[in-house]
Amino acid sequence: MTDSIVIADTGRLRMRGFQPADIGALSKILADAGVMRFSLHGPYSTEKTRDFIAANRACQAERDFALWALEDRAHGVLLGFCGLSQTELNGRQEIELGYRLARRAWGTGLATEAASAALRYGFEQCGLDSIIAIVDIGHRASARVAQKTGMRREARSRYHDSTIDIYRRHNGLK
């Protein structure tokens, strides 16, 4: 996938723009009910995954940020996605950190590695003032990722019929 935009290389990951060729690997990840347990939309079909890739390619072109493919640097295997998206929360427009990783990547620190890179990109490249994470109160692993990346729990709220904690990190560069 050398023709896609590289957002960041970390110790173990390459964060890059999605390519149409990612559809097969990403479809398998996003069709997994366990991976999608805390998703608003549940498991994705191949068609929904294709739309997801197209939407994030368009978002990158329009806004300079998106949800990006996460690739294992050592083997070139797609492990999921991580990045930034615009969302409305409690009547305000926010930039949200989001990610999904294949089960084989759980518990390895890759979510924290990817989230840290996405936050750095948002602050350093996009000049964002703050970035939030919306974490379902039952998702302890995501709460730990938010905390490890320097986000602080700001509030508890309702979001699409779920009780969530809102984590926020402010840009320390400004």
Tab-separated table of N, CA and C in Angstrom:
chain	number	residue	atom	x	y	z
A	1	MET	N	0.822	-1.199	0.000
A	1	MET	CA	0.000	0.000	0.000
A	1	MET	C	0.864	1.262	0.000
A	2	THR	N	1.909	1.266	-0.748
A	2	THR	CA	2.836	2.392	-0.718
A	2	THR	C	2.264	3.663	-1.324
A	3	ASP	N	1.140	3.568	-2.047
A	3	ASP	CA	0.584	4.769	-2.668
A	3	ASP	C	-0.337	5.546	-1.734
A	4	SER	N	-0.571	5.057	-0.523
A	4	SER	CA	-1.451	5.776	0.398
A	4	SER	C	-0.647	6.731	1.271
A	5	ILE	N	-1.302	7.772	1.738
A	5	ILE	CA	-0.667	8.770	2.584
A	5	ILE	C	-0.296	8.142	3.931
A	6	VAL	N	0.937	8.346	4.359
A	6	VAL	CA	1.380	7.854	5.661
A	6	VAL	C	1.213	8.986	6.661
A	7	ILE	N	0.417	8.724	7.683
A	7	ILE	CA	0.164	9.713	8.729
A	7	ILE	C	1.257	9.653	9.780
A	8	ALA	N	1.617	8.435	10.186
A	8	ALA	CA	2.632	8.266	11.224
A	8	ALA	C	3.178	6.852	11.185
A	9	ASP	N	4.448	6.732	11.520
A	9	ASP	CA	5.058	5.443	11.807
A	9	ASP	C	5.418	5.459	13.280
A	10	THR	N	4.968	4.438	13.995
A	10	THR	CA	5.325	4.291	15.405
A	10	THR	C	6.272	3.099	15.491
A	11	GLY	N	6.598	2.688	16.680
A	11	GLY	CA	7.486	1.541	16.833
A	11	GLY	C	7.006	0.309	16.099
A	12	ARG	N	5.707	0.032	16.182
A	12	ARG	CA	5.172	-1.201	15.598
A	12	ARG	C	4.116	-0.988	14.528
A	13	LEU	N	3.653	0.227	14.360
A	13	LEU	CA	2.518	0.489	13.476
A	13	LEU	C	2.828	1.511	12.395
A	14	ARG	N	2.137	1.370	11.296
A	14	ARG	CA	2.064	2.419	10.281
A	14	ARG	C	0.604	2.855	10.241
A	15	MET	N	0.367	4.137	10.441
A	15	MET	CA	-0.969	4.720	10.339
A	15	MET	C	-1.011	5.420	8.988
A	16	ARG	N	-1.940	4.969	8.141
A	16	ARG	CA	-1.969	5.468	6.768
A	16	ARG	C	-3.397	5.606	6.282
A	17	GLY	N	-3.539	6.331	5.200
A	17	GLY	CA	-4.846	6.449	4.585
A	17	GLY	C	-5.330	5.104	4.064
A	18	PHE	N	-6.637	4.921	4.089
A	18	PHE	CA	-7.220	3.686	3.560
A	18	PHE	C	-7.095	3.637	2.048
A	19	GLN	N	-7.019	2.427	1.534
A	19	GLN	CA	-7.031	2.156	0.106
A	19	GLN	C	-8.172	1.190	-0.189
A	20	PRO	N	-8.740	1.218	-1.382
A	20	PRO	CA	-9.808	0.266	-1.718
A	20	PRO	C	-9.399	-1.192	-1.487
A	21	ALA	N	-8.119	-1.502	-1.643
A	21	ALA	CA	-7.643	-2.874	-1.439
A	21	ALA	C	-7.741	-3.335	0.018
A	22	ASP	N	-7.994	-2.417	0.946
A	22	ASP	CA	-8.128	-2.774	2.365
A	22	ASP	C	-9.465	-3.431	2.680
A	23	ILE	N	-10.388	-3.429	1.741
A	23	ILE	CA	-11.755	-3.878	1.998
A	23	ILE	C	-11.815	-5.296	2.581
A	24	GLY	N	-11.069	-6.233	2.035
A	24	GLY	CA	-11.140	-7.619	2.502
A	24	GLY	C	-10.710	-7.777	3.947
A	25	ALA	N	-9.531	-7.267	4.269
A	25	ALA	CA	-9.008	-7.399	5.631
A	25	ALA	C	-9.850	-6.610	6.628
A	26	LEU	N	-10.245	-5.391	6.260
A	26	LEU	CA	-11.035	-4.585	7.192
A	26	LEU	C	-12.429	-5.172	7.383
A	27	SER	N	-13.006	-5.739	6.337
A	27	SER	CA	-14.332	-6.363	6.460
A	27	SER	C	-14.321	-7.473	7.500
A	28	LYS	N	-13.267	-8.276	7.508
A	28	LYS	CA	-13.162	-9.362	8.494
A	28	LYS	C	-13.104	-8.806	9.914
A	29	ILE	N	-12.360	-7.736	10.102
A	29	ILE	CA	-12.228	-7.135	11.436
A	29	ILE	C	-13.558	-6.536	11.882
A	30	LEU	N	-14.192	-5.752	11.006
A	30	LEU	CA	-15.409	-5.035	11.391
A	30	LEU	C	-16.658	-5.913	11.383
A	31	ALA	N	-16.565	-7.121	10.877
A	31	ALA	CA	-17.684	-8.072	10.941
A	31	ALA	C	-17.688	-8.843	12.259
A	32	ASP	N	-16.611	-8.744	13.030
A	32	ASP	CA	-16.474	-9.456	14.298
A	32	ASP	C	-17.320	-8.764	15.371
A	33	ALA	N	-18.303	-9.468	15.899
A	33	ALA	CA	-19.210	-8.890	16.902
A	33	ALA	C	-18.461	-8.436	18.150
A	34	GLY	N	-17.398	-9.124	18.526
A	34	GLY	CA	-16.614	-8.712	19.690
A	34	GLY	C	-15.894	-7.400	19.460
A	35	VAL	N	-15.320	-7.244	18.286
A	35	VAL	CA	-14.634	-5.995	17.932
A	35	VAL	C	-15.626	-4.838	17.925
A	36	MET	N	-16.832	-5.115	17.462
A	36	MET	CA	-17.838	-4.062	17.287
A	36	MET	C	-18.812	-3.951	18.458
A	37	ARG	N	-18.512	-4.598	19.554
A	37	ARG	CA	-19.416	-4.616	20.714
A	37	ARG	C	-19.833	-3.222	21.168
A	38	PHE	N	-18.920	-2.280	21.182
A	38	PHE	CA	-19.222	-0.931	21.662
A	38	PHE	C	-19.467	0.057	20.523
A	39	SER	N	-19.638	-0.434	19.322
A	39	SER	CA	-19.941	0.414	18.172
A	39	SER	C	-21.423	0.763	18.164
A	40	LEU	N	-21.744	1.961	17.722
A	40	LEU	CA	-23.147	2.360	17.598
A	40	LEU	C	-23.875	1.544	16.542
A	41	HIS	N	-23.136	1.018	15.572
A	41	HIS	CA	-23.749	0.402	14.400
A	41	HIS	C	-23.635	-1.111	14.358
A	42	GLY	N	-22.986	-1.727	15.344
A	42	GLY	CA	-22.824	-3.172	15.330
A	42	GLY	C	-21.878	-3.620	14.225
A	43	PRO	N	-21.792	-4.935	14.010
A	43	PRO	CA	-20.896	-5.460	12.975
A	43	PRO	C	-21.238	-4.906	11.590
A	44	TYR	N	-20.204	-4.724	10.791
A	44	TYR	CA	-20.355	-4.167	9.447
A	44	TYR	C	-20.392	-5.271	8.396
A	45	SER	N	-21.213	-5.056	7.393
A	45	SER	CA	-21.200	-5.887	6.189
A	45	SER	C	-20.034	-5.420	5.316
A	46	THR	N	-19.745	-6.183	4.281
A	46	THR	CA	-18.704	-5.771	3.335
A	46	THR	C	-19.070	-4.439	2.687
A	47	GLU	N	-20.331	-4.269	2.338
A	47	GLU	CA	-20.771	-3.017	1.707
A	47	GLU	C	-20.613	-1.829	2.661
A	48	LYS	N	-20.972	-2.032	3.919
A	48	LYS	CA	-20.834	-0.962	4.912
A	48	LYS	C	-19.353	-0.622	5.128
A	49	THR	N	-18.502	-1.637	5.100
A	49	THR	CA	-17.064	-1.409	5.233
A	49	THR	C	-16.536	-0.630	4.034
A	50	ARG	N	-17.006	-0.954	2.852
A	50	ARG	CA	-16.609	-0.226	1.633
A	50	ARG	C	-17.002	1.252	1.763
A	51	ASP	N	-18.212	1.510	2.246
A	51	ASP	CA	-18.676	2.887	2.449
A	51	ASP	C	-17.825	3.603	3.500
A	52	PHE	N	-17.457	2.890	4.564
A	52	PHE	CA	-16.616	3.435	5.631
A	52	PHE	C	-15.266	3.885	5.060
A	53	ILE	N	-14.659	3.037	4.250
A	53	ILE	CA	-13.371	3.382	3.634
A	53	ILE	C	-13.519	4.610	2.734
A	54	ALA	N	-14.542	4.627	1.897
A	54	ALA	CA	-14.759	5.767	0.993
A	54	ALA	C	-14.989	7.057	1.777
A	55	ALA	N	-15.781	6.992	2.832
A	55	ALA	CA	-16.070	8.184	3.642
A	55	ALA	C	-14.804	8.720	4.296
A	56	ASN	N	-13.937	7.846	4.774
A	56	ASN	CA	-12.723	8.309	5.432
A	56	ASN	C	-11.682	8.813	4.446
A	57	ARG	N	-11.668	8.281	3.253
A	57	ARG	CA	-10.791	8.838	2.212
A	57	ARG	C	-11.252	10.255	1.862
A	58	ALA	N	-12.553	10.459	1.763
A	58	ALA	CA	-13.098	11.794	1.470
A	58	ALA	C	-12.835	12.750	2.628
A	59	CYS	N	-12.996	12.271	3.841
A	59	CYS	CA	-12.771	13.106	5.030
A	59	CYS	C	-11.322	13.593	5.074
A	60	GLN	N	-10.373	12.715	4.784
A	60	GLN	CA	-8.963	13.103	4.780
A	60	GLN	C	-8.721	14.221	3.767
A	61	ALA	N	-9.327	14.111	2.613
A	61	ALA	CA	-9.151	15.127	1.569
A	61	ALA	C	-9.767	16.464	1.969
A	62	GLU	N	-10.889	16.428	2.680
A	62	GLU	CA	-11.606	17.651	3.059
A	62	GLU	C	-11.053	18.318	4.309
A	63	ARG	N	-10.652	17.525	5.302
A	63	ARG	CA	-10.356	18.084	6.627
A	63	ARG	C	-8.933	17.881	7.116
A	64	ASP	N	-8.136	17.115	6.419
A	64	ASP	CA	-6.785	16.762	6.868
A	64	ASP	C	-6.766	15.780	8.027
A	65	PHE	N	-7.919	15.266	8.423
A	65	PHE	CA	-7.926	14.178	9.401
A	65	PHE	C	-9.042	13.216	9.044
A	66	ALA	N	-8.918	12.007	9.571
A	66	ALA	CA	-9.883	10.945	9.276
A	66	ALA	C	-9.598	9.788	10.221
A	67	LEU	N	-10.308	8.704	10.026
A	67	LEU	CA	-9.942	7.436	10.643
A	67	LEU	C	-9.030	6.744	9.638
A	68	TRP	N	-7.854	6.289	10.098
A	68	TRP	CA	-6.821	5.769	9.211
A	68	TRP	C	-6.572	4.287	9.447
A	69	ALA	N	-6.075	3.634	8.423
A	69	ALA	CA	-5.705	2.222	8.517
A	69	ALA	C	-4.511	2.062	9.453
A	70	LEU	N	-4.537	0.999	10.246
A	70	LEU	CA	-3.411	0.629	11.106
A	70	LEU	C	-2.805	-0.651	10.556
A	71	GLU	N	-1.549	-0.560	10.228
A	71	GLU	CA	-0.855	-1.685	9.618
A	71	GLU	C	0.330	-2.085	10.489
A	72	ASP	N	0.509	-3.369	10.698
A	72	ASP	CA	1.682	-3.892	11.396
A	72	ASP	C	2.901	-3.610	10.513
A	73	ARG	N	3.851	-2.836	11.020
A	73	ARG	CA	5.005	-2.440	10.195
A	73	ARG	C	5.885	-3.621	9.822
A	74	ALA	N	5.981	-4.600	10.694
A	74	ALA	CA	6.863	-5.737	10.435
A	74	ALA	C	6.338	-6.648	9.330
A	75	HIS	N	5.008	-6.794	9.248
A	75	HIS	CA	4.433	-7.767	8.319
A	75	HIS	C	3.478	-7.168	7.292
A	76	GLY	N	3.146	-5.891	7.412
A	76	GLY	CA	2.233	-5.254	6.467
A	76	GLY	C	0.790	-5.701	6.595
A	77	VAL	N	0.429	-6.278	7.736
A	77	VAL	CA	-0.926	-6.796	7.956
A	77	VAL	C	-1.809	-5.694	8.537
A	78	LEU	N	-3.016	-5.543	8.001
A	78	LEU	CA	-3.971	-4.568	8.519
A	78	LEU	C	-4.500	-5.056	9.866
A	79	LEU	N	-4.429	-4.192	10.881
A	79	LEU	CA	-4.862	-4.546	12.232
A	79	LEU	C	-6.110	-3.807	12.674
A	80	GLY	N	-6.585	-2.851	11.882
A	80	GLY	CA	-7.764	-2.081	12.260
A	80	GLY	C	-7.632	-0.646	11.811
A	81	PHE	N	-8.192	0.257	12.626
A	81	PHE	CA	-8.108	1.680	12.295
A	81	PHE	C	-8.007	2.507	13.562
A	82	CYS	N	-7.532	3.727	13.391
A	82	CYS	CA	-7.470	4.711	14.471
A	82	CYS	C	-7.415	6.079	13.816
A	83	GLY	N	-7.961	7.075	14.491
A	83	GLY	CA	-7.866	8.419	13.956
A	83	GLY	C	-8.849	9.366	14.588
A	84	LEU	N	-9.170	10.402	13.843
A	84	LEU	CA	-9.976	11.506	14.340
A	84	LEU	C	-11.186	11.712	13.443
A	85	SER	N	-12.312	12.030	14.060
A	85	SER	CA	-13.530	12.323	13.302
A	85	SER	C	-14.293	13.441	13.995
A	86	GLN	N	-15.131	14.100	13.236
A	86	GLN	CA	-15.962	15.162	13.794
A	86	GLN	C	-17.273	14.549	14.267
A	87	THR	N	-17.720	14.960	15.456
A	87	THR	CA	-18.972	14.451	16.001
A	87	THR	C	-19.671	15.553	16.779
A	88	GLU	N	-20.968	15.418	16.924
A	88	GLU	CA	-21.717	16.345	17.771
A	88	GLU	C	-21.995	15.653	19.097
A	89	LEU	N	-21.680	16.344	20.172
A	89	LEU	CA	-21.890	15.811	21.512
A	89	LEU	C	-22.452	16.917	22.387
A	90	ASN	N	-23.618	16.669	22.932
A	90	ASN	CA	-24.272	17.643	23.814
A	90	ASN	C	-24.380	19.024	23.166
A	91	GLY	N	-24.729	19.034	21.878
A	91	GLY	CA	-24.950	20.285	21.166
A	91	GLY	C	-23.701	20.999	20.688
A	92	ARG	N	-22.529	20.376	20.854
A	92	ARG	CA	-21.262	20.992	20.432
A	92	ARG	C	-20.568	20.120	19.404
A	93	GLN	N	-19.901	20.756	18.464
A	93	GLN	CA	-19.052	20.023	17.526
A	93	GLN	C	-17.726	19.712	18.213
A	94	GLU	N	-17.314	18.473	18.149
A	94	GLU	CA	-16.079	18.026	18.784
A	94	GLU	C	-15.272	17.199	17.791
A	95	ILE	N	-13.989	17.098	18.051
A	95	ILE	CA	-13.132	16.170	17.320
A	95	ILE	C	-12.893	14.992	18.252
A	96	GLU	N	-13.234	13.807	17.741
A	96	GLU	CA	-13.201	12.594	18.558
A	96	GLU	C	-12.103	11.642	18.097
A	97	LEU	N	-11.384	11.095	19.055
A	97	LEU	CA	-10.442	10.014	18.821
A	97	LEU	C	-11.229	8.715	18.782
A	98	GLY	N	-10.995	7.897	17.774
A	98	GLY	CA	-11.681	6.614	17.687
A	98	GLY	C	-10.773	5.544	17.123
A	99	TYR	N	-11.054	4.295	17.461
A	99	TYR	CA	-10.257	3.185	16.946
A	99	TYR	C	-11.002	1.867	17.106
A	100	ARG	N	-10.606	0.911	16.310
A	100	ARG	CA	-11.041	-0.482	16.398
A	100	ARG	C	-9.846	-1.325	15.978
A	101	LEU	N	-9.550	-2.338	16.767
A	101	LEU	CA	-8.447	-3.239	16.450
A	101	LEU	C	-8.935	-4.677	16.382
A	102	ALA	N	-8.310	-5.449	15.504
A	102	ALA	CA	-8.588	-6.881	15.414
A	102	ALA	C	-8.299	-7.529	16.765
A	103	ARG	N	-9.015	-8.583	17.077
A	103	ARG	CA	-8.822	-9.270	18.362
A	103	ARG	C	-7.366	-9.634	18.618
A	104	ARG	N	-6.656	-10.056	17.582
A	104	ARG	CA	-5.262	-10.485	17.777
A	104	ARG	C	-4.370	-9.346	18.273
A	105	ALA	N	-4.844	-8.107	18.159
A	105	ALA	CA	-4.067	-6.949	18.605
A	105	ALA	C	-4.461	-6.479	20.007
A	106	TRP	N	-5.496	-7.078	20.581
A	106	TRP	CA	-5.950	-6.659	21.910
A	106	TRP	C	-4.904	-7.008	22.971
A	107	GLY	N	-4.777	-6.134	23.951
A	107	GLY	CA	-3.904	-6.395	25.088
A	107	GLY	C	-2.421	-6.290	24.789
A	108	THR	N	-2.066	-5.698	23.663
A	108	THR	CA	-0.662	-5.605	23.247
A	108	THR	C	-0.089	-4.195	23.371
A	109	GLY	N	-0.915	-3.236	23.751
A	109	GLY	CA	-0.479	-1.845	23.809
A	109	GLY	C	-0.592	-1.109	22.483
A	110	LEU	N	-1.054	-1.799	21.436
A	110	LEU	CA	-1.147	-1.157	20.122
A	110	LEU	C	-2.209	-0.062	20.076
A	111	ALA	N	-3.299	-0.225	20.819
A	111	ALA	CA	-4.328	0.826	20.840
A	111	ALA	C	-3.749	2.113	21.420
A	112	THR	N	-2.986	1.999	22.491
A	112	THR	CA	-2.366	3.180	23.100
A	112	THR	C	-1.337	3.792	22.155
A	113	GLU	N	-0.561	2.950	21.494
A	113	GLU	CA	0.444	3.428	20.536
A	113	GLU	C	-0.222	4.193	19.387
A	114	ALA	N	-1.296	3.626	18.860
A	114	ALA	CA	-2.013	4.269	17.756
A	114	ALA	C	-2.705	5.550	18.212
A	115	ALA	N	-3.373	5.496	19.358
A	115	ALA	CA	-4.089	6.669	19.869
A	115	ALA	C	-3.123	7.820	20.141
A	116	SER	N	-1.964	7.512	20.693
A	116	SER	CA	-0.958	8.554	20.950
A	116	SER	C	-0.522	9.222	19.652
A	117	ALA	N	-0.323	8.419	18.609
A	117	ALA	CA	0.077	8.975	17.308
A	117	ALA	C	-1.028	9.841	16.711
A	118	ALA	N	-2.279	9.407	16.841
A	118	ALA	CA	-3.403	10.190	16.306
A	118	ALA	C	-3.552	11.514	17.050
A	119	LEU	N	-3.395	11.493	18.364
A	119	LEU	CA	-3.470	12.734	19.144
A	119	LEU	C	-2.350	13.690	18.737
A	120	ARG	N	-1.149	13.161	18.614
A	120	ARG	CA	-0.011	13.987	18.200
A	120	ARG	C	-0.289	14.634	16.844
A	121	TYR	N	-0.797	13.855	15.901
A	121	TYR	CA	-1.131	14.384	14.581
A	121	TYR	C	-2.176	15.499	14.702
A	122	GLY	N	-3.212	15.278	15.468
A	122	GLY	CA	-4.271	16.271	15.625
A	122	GLY	C	-3.766	17.582	16.199
A	123	PHE	N	-2.879	17.488	17.171
A	123	PHE	CA	-2.359	18.702	17.798
A	123	PHE	C	-1.258	19.355	16.964
A	124	GLU	N	-0.310	18.568	16.488
A	124	GLU	CA	0.845	19.132	15.789
A	124	GLU	C	0.562	19.489	14.332
A	125	GLN	N	-0.162	18.645	13.619
A	125	GLN	CA	-0.397	18.878	12.195
A	125	GLN	C	-1.668	19.675	11.918
A	126	CYS	N	-2.695	19.446	12.724
A	126	CYS	CA	-3.986	20.114	12.489
A	126	CYS	C	-4.210	21.308	13.404
A	127	GLY	N	-3.394	21.456	14.443
A	127	GLY	CA	-3.538	22.583	15.358
A	127	GLY	C	-4.827	22.577	16.161
A	128	LEU	N	-5.368	21.399	16.433
A	128	LEU	CA	-6.623	21.315	17.186
A	128	LEU	C	-6.426	21.776	18.627
A	129	ASP	N	-7.453	22.378	19.196
A	129	ASP	CA	-7.395	22.845	20.585
A	129	ASP	C	-7.581	21.711	21.580
A	130	SER	N	-8.500	20.800	21.270
A	130	SER	CA	-8.730	19.662	22.157
A	130	SER	C	-9.324	18.515	21.356
A	131	ILE	N	-9.182	17.319	21.906
A	131	ILE	CA	-9.706	16.101	21.296
A	131	ILE	C	-10.372	15.303	22.402
A	132	ILE	N	-11.538	14.737	22.083
A	132	ILE	CA	-12.260	13.939	23.072
A	132	ILE	C	-12.220	12.460	22.691
A	133	ALA	N	-12.521	11.638	23.676
A	133	ALA	CA	-12.804	10.219	23.460
A	133	ALA	C	-14.137	9.947	24.138
A	134	ILE	N	-15.026	9.294	23.431
A	134	ILE	CA	-16.328	8.898	23.970
A	134	ILE	C	-16.205	7.428	24.332
A	135	VAL	N	-16.296	7.129	25.633
A	135	VAL	CA	-16.042	5.773	26.115
A	135	VAL	C	-17.270	5.245	26.836
A	136	ASP	N	-17.823	4.152	26.331
A	136	ASP	CA	-18.928	3.473	27.009
A	136	ASP	C	-18.460	3.096	28.414
A	137	ILE	N	-19.319	3.312	29.414
A	137	ILE	CA	-18.869	3.080	30.796
A	137	ILE	C	-18.469	1.628	31.051
A	138	GLY	N	-18.895	0.710	30.223
A	138	GLY	CA	-18.505	-0.682	30.383
A	138	GLY	C	-17.211	-1.059	29.691
A	139	HIS	N	-16.612	-0.131	28.983
A	139	HIS	CA	-15.428	-0.439	28.174
A	139	HIS	C	-14.164	0.010	28.910
A	140	ARG	N	-13.760	-0.789	29.878
A	140	ARG	CA	-12.608	-0.436	30.719
A	140	ARG	C	-11.305	-0.321	29.925
A	141	ALA	N	-11.136	-1.172	28.919
A	141	ALA	CA	-9.895	-1.117	28.134
A	141	ALA	C	-9.755	0.227	27.420
A	142	SER	N	-10.847	0.740	26.855
A	142	SER	CA	-10.779	2.049	26.184
A	142	SER	C	-10.568	3.178	27.182
A	143	ALA	N	-11.137	3.052	28.367
A	143	ALA	CA	-10.895	4.062	29.406
A	143	ALA	C	-9.409	4.096	29.760
A	144	ARG	N	-8.777	2.926	29.851
A	144	ARG	CA	-7.342	2.878	30.148
A	144	ARG	C	-6.520	3.494	29.017
A	145	VAL	N	-6.904	3.239	27.778
A	145	VAL	CA	-6.190	3.845	26.646
A	145	VAL	C	-6.288	5.368	26.733
A	146	ALA	N	-7.484	5.879	26.985
A	146	ALA	CA	-7.668	7.334	27.103
A	146	ALA	C	-6.770	7.901	28.199
A	147	GLN	N	-6.751	7.251	29.344
A	147	GLN	CA	-5.935	7.734	30.463
A	147	GLN	C	-4.444	7.668	30.143
A	148	LYS	N	-4.008	6.582	29.524
A	148	LYS	CA	-2.586	6.424	29.196
A	148	LYS	C	-2.109	7.460	28.186
A	149	THR	N	-3.012	7.976	27.378
A	149	THR	CA	-2.627	8.979	26.373
A	149	THR	C	-2.776	10.409	26.894
A	150	GLY	N	-3.000	10.549	28.183
A	150	GLY	CA	-3.068	11.876	28.783
A	150	GLY	C	-4.438	12.512	28.794
A	151	MET	N	-5.459	11.768	28.403
A	151	MET	CA	-6.820	12.307	28.453
A	151	MET	C	-7.337	12.211	29.888
A	152	ARG	N	-8.190	13.144	30.241
A	152	ARG	CA	-8.787	13.173	31.576
A	152	ARG	C	-10.299	13.075	31.452
A	153	ARG	N	-10.887	12.312	32.365
A	153	ARG	CA	-12.344	12.175	32.370
A	153	ARG	C	-12.957	13.521	32.723
A	154	GLU	N	-13.824	13.991	31.835
A	154	GLU	CA	-14.416	15.315	31.981
A	154	GLU	C	-15.848	15.244	32.495
A	155	ALA	N	-16.596	14.255	32.035
A	155	ALA	CA	-18.018	14.194	32.396
A	155	ALA	C	-18.581	12.826	32.053
A	156	ARG	N	-19.719	12.552	32.620
A	156	ARG	CA	-20.531	11.392	32.238
A	156	ARG	C	-21.756	11.950	31.536
A	157	SER	N	-22.188	11.288	30.473
A	157	SER	CA	-23.285	11.808	29.668
A	157	SER	C	-24.029	10.655	29.010
A	158	ARG	N	-25.035	11.012	28.232
A	158	ARG	CA	-25.764	10.049	27.395
A	158	ARG	C	-25.402	10.338	25.949
A	159	TYR	N	-25.232	9.270	25.182
A	159	TYR	CA	-24.874	9.399	23.775
A	159	TYR	C	-25.510	8.231	23.044
A	160	HIS	N	-26.454	8.528	22.165
A	160	HIS	CA	-27.151	7.480	21.403
A	160	HIS	C	-27.628	6.344	22.304
A	161	ASP	N	-28.336	6.680	23.358
A	161	ASP	CA	-28.933	5.705	24.280
A	161	ASP	C	-27.926	4.910	25.108
A	162	SER	N	-26.696	5.354	25.178
A	162	SER	CA	-25.687	4.707	26.018
A	162	SER	C	-25.168	5.708	27.039
A	163	THR	N	-24.793	5.204	28.200
A	163	THR	CA	-24.121	6.039	29.188
A	163	THR	C	-22.631	5.995	28.882
A	164	ILE	N	-22.048	7.163	28.755
A	164	ILE	CA	-20.642	7.259	28.351
A	164	ILE	C	-19.873	8.194	29.283
A	165	ASP	N	-18.579	7.995	29.305
A	165	ASP	CA	-17.673	8.955	29.917
A	165	ASP	C	-16.998	9.716	28.785
A	166	ILE	N	-16.870	11.012	28.972
A	166	ILE	CA	-16.184	11.861	28.001
A	166	ILE	C	-14.791	12.141	28.553
A	167	TYR	N	-13.799	11.761	27.789
A	167	TYR	CA	-12.412	12.065	28.124
A	167	TYR	C	-11.948	13.160	27.179
A	168	ARG	N	-11.087	14.031	27.665
A	168	ARG	CA	-10.596	15.132	26.833
A	168	ARG	C	-9.113	15.354	27.111
A	169	ARG	N	-8.425	15.705	26.037
A	169	ARG	CA	-7.047	16.176	26.166
A	169	ARG	C	-6.945	17.490	25.419
A	170	HIS	N	-6.341	18.468	26.069
A	170	HIS	CA	-6.123	19.778	25.461
A	170	HIS	C	-4.743	19.812	24.816
A	171	ASN	N	-4.621	20.655	23.820
A	171	ASN	CA	-3.367	20.825	23.107
A	171	ASN	C	-2.379	21.553	24.005
A	172	GLY	N	-1.341	20.865	24.413
A	172	GLY	CA	-0.310	21.459	25.257
A	172	GLY	C	0.654	22.333	24.488
A	173	LEU	N	0.518	22.383	23.158
A	173	LEU	CA	1.416	23.184	22.330
A	173	LEU	C	0.969	24.627	22.224
A	174	LYS	N	-0.298	24.895	22.568
A	174	LYS	CA	-0.843	26.250	22.402
A	174	LYS	C	-0.733	27.035	23.682
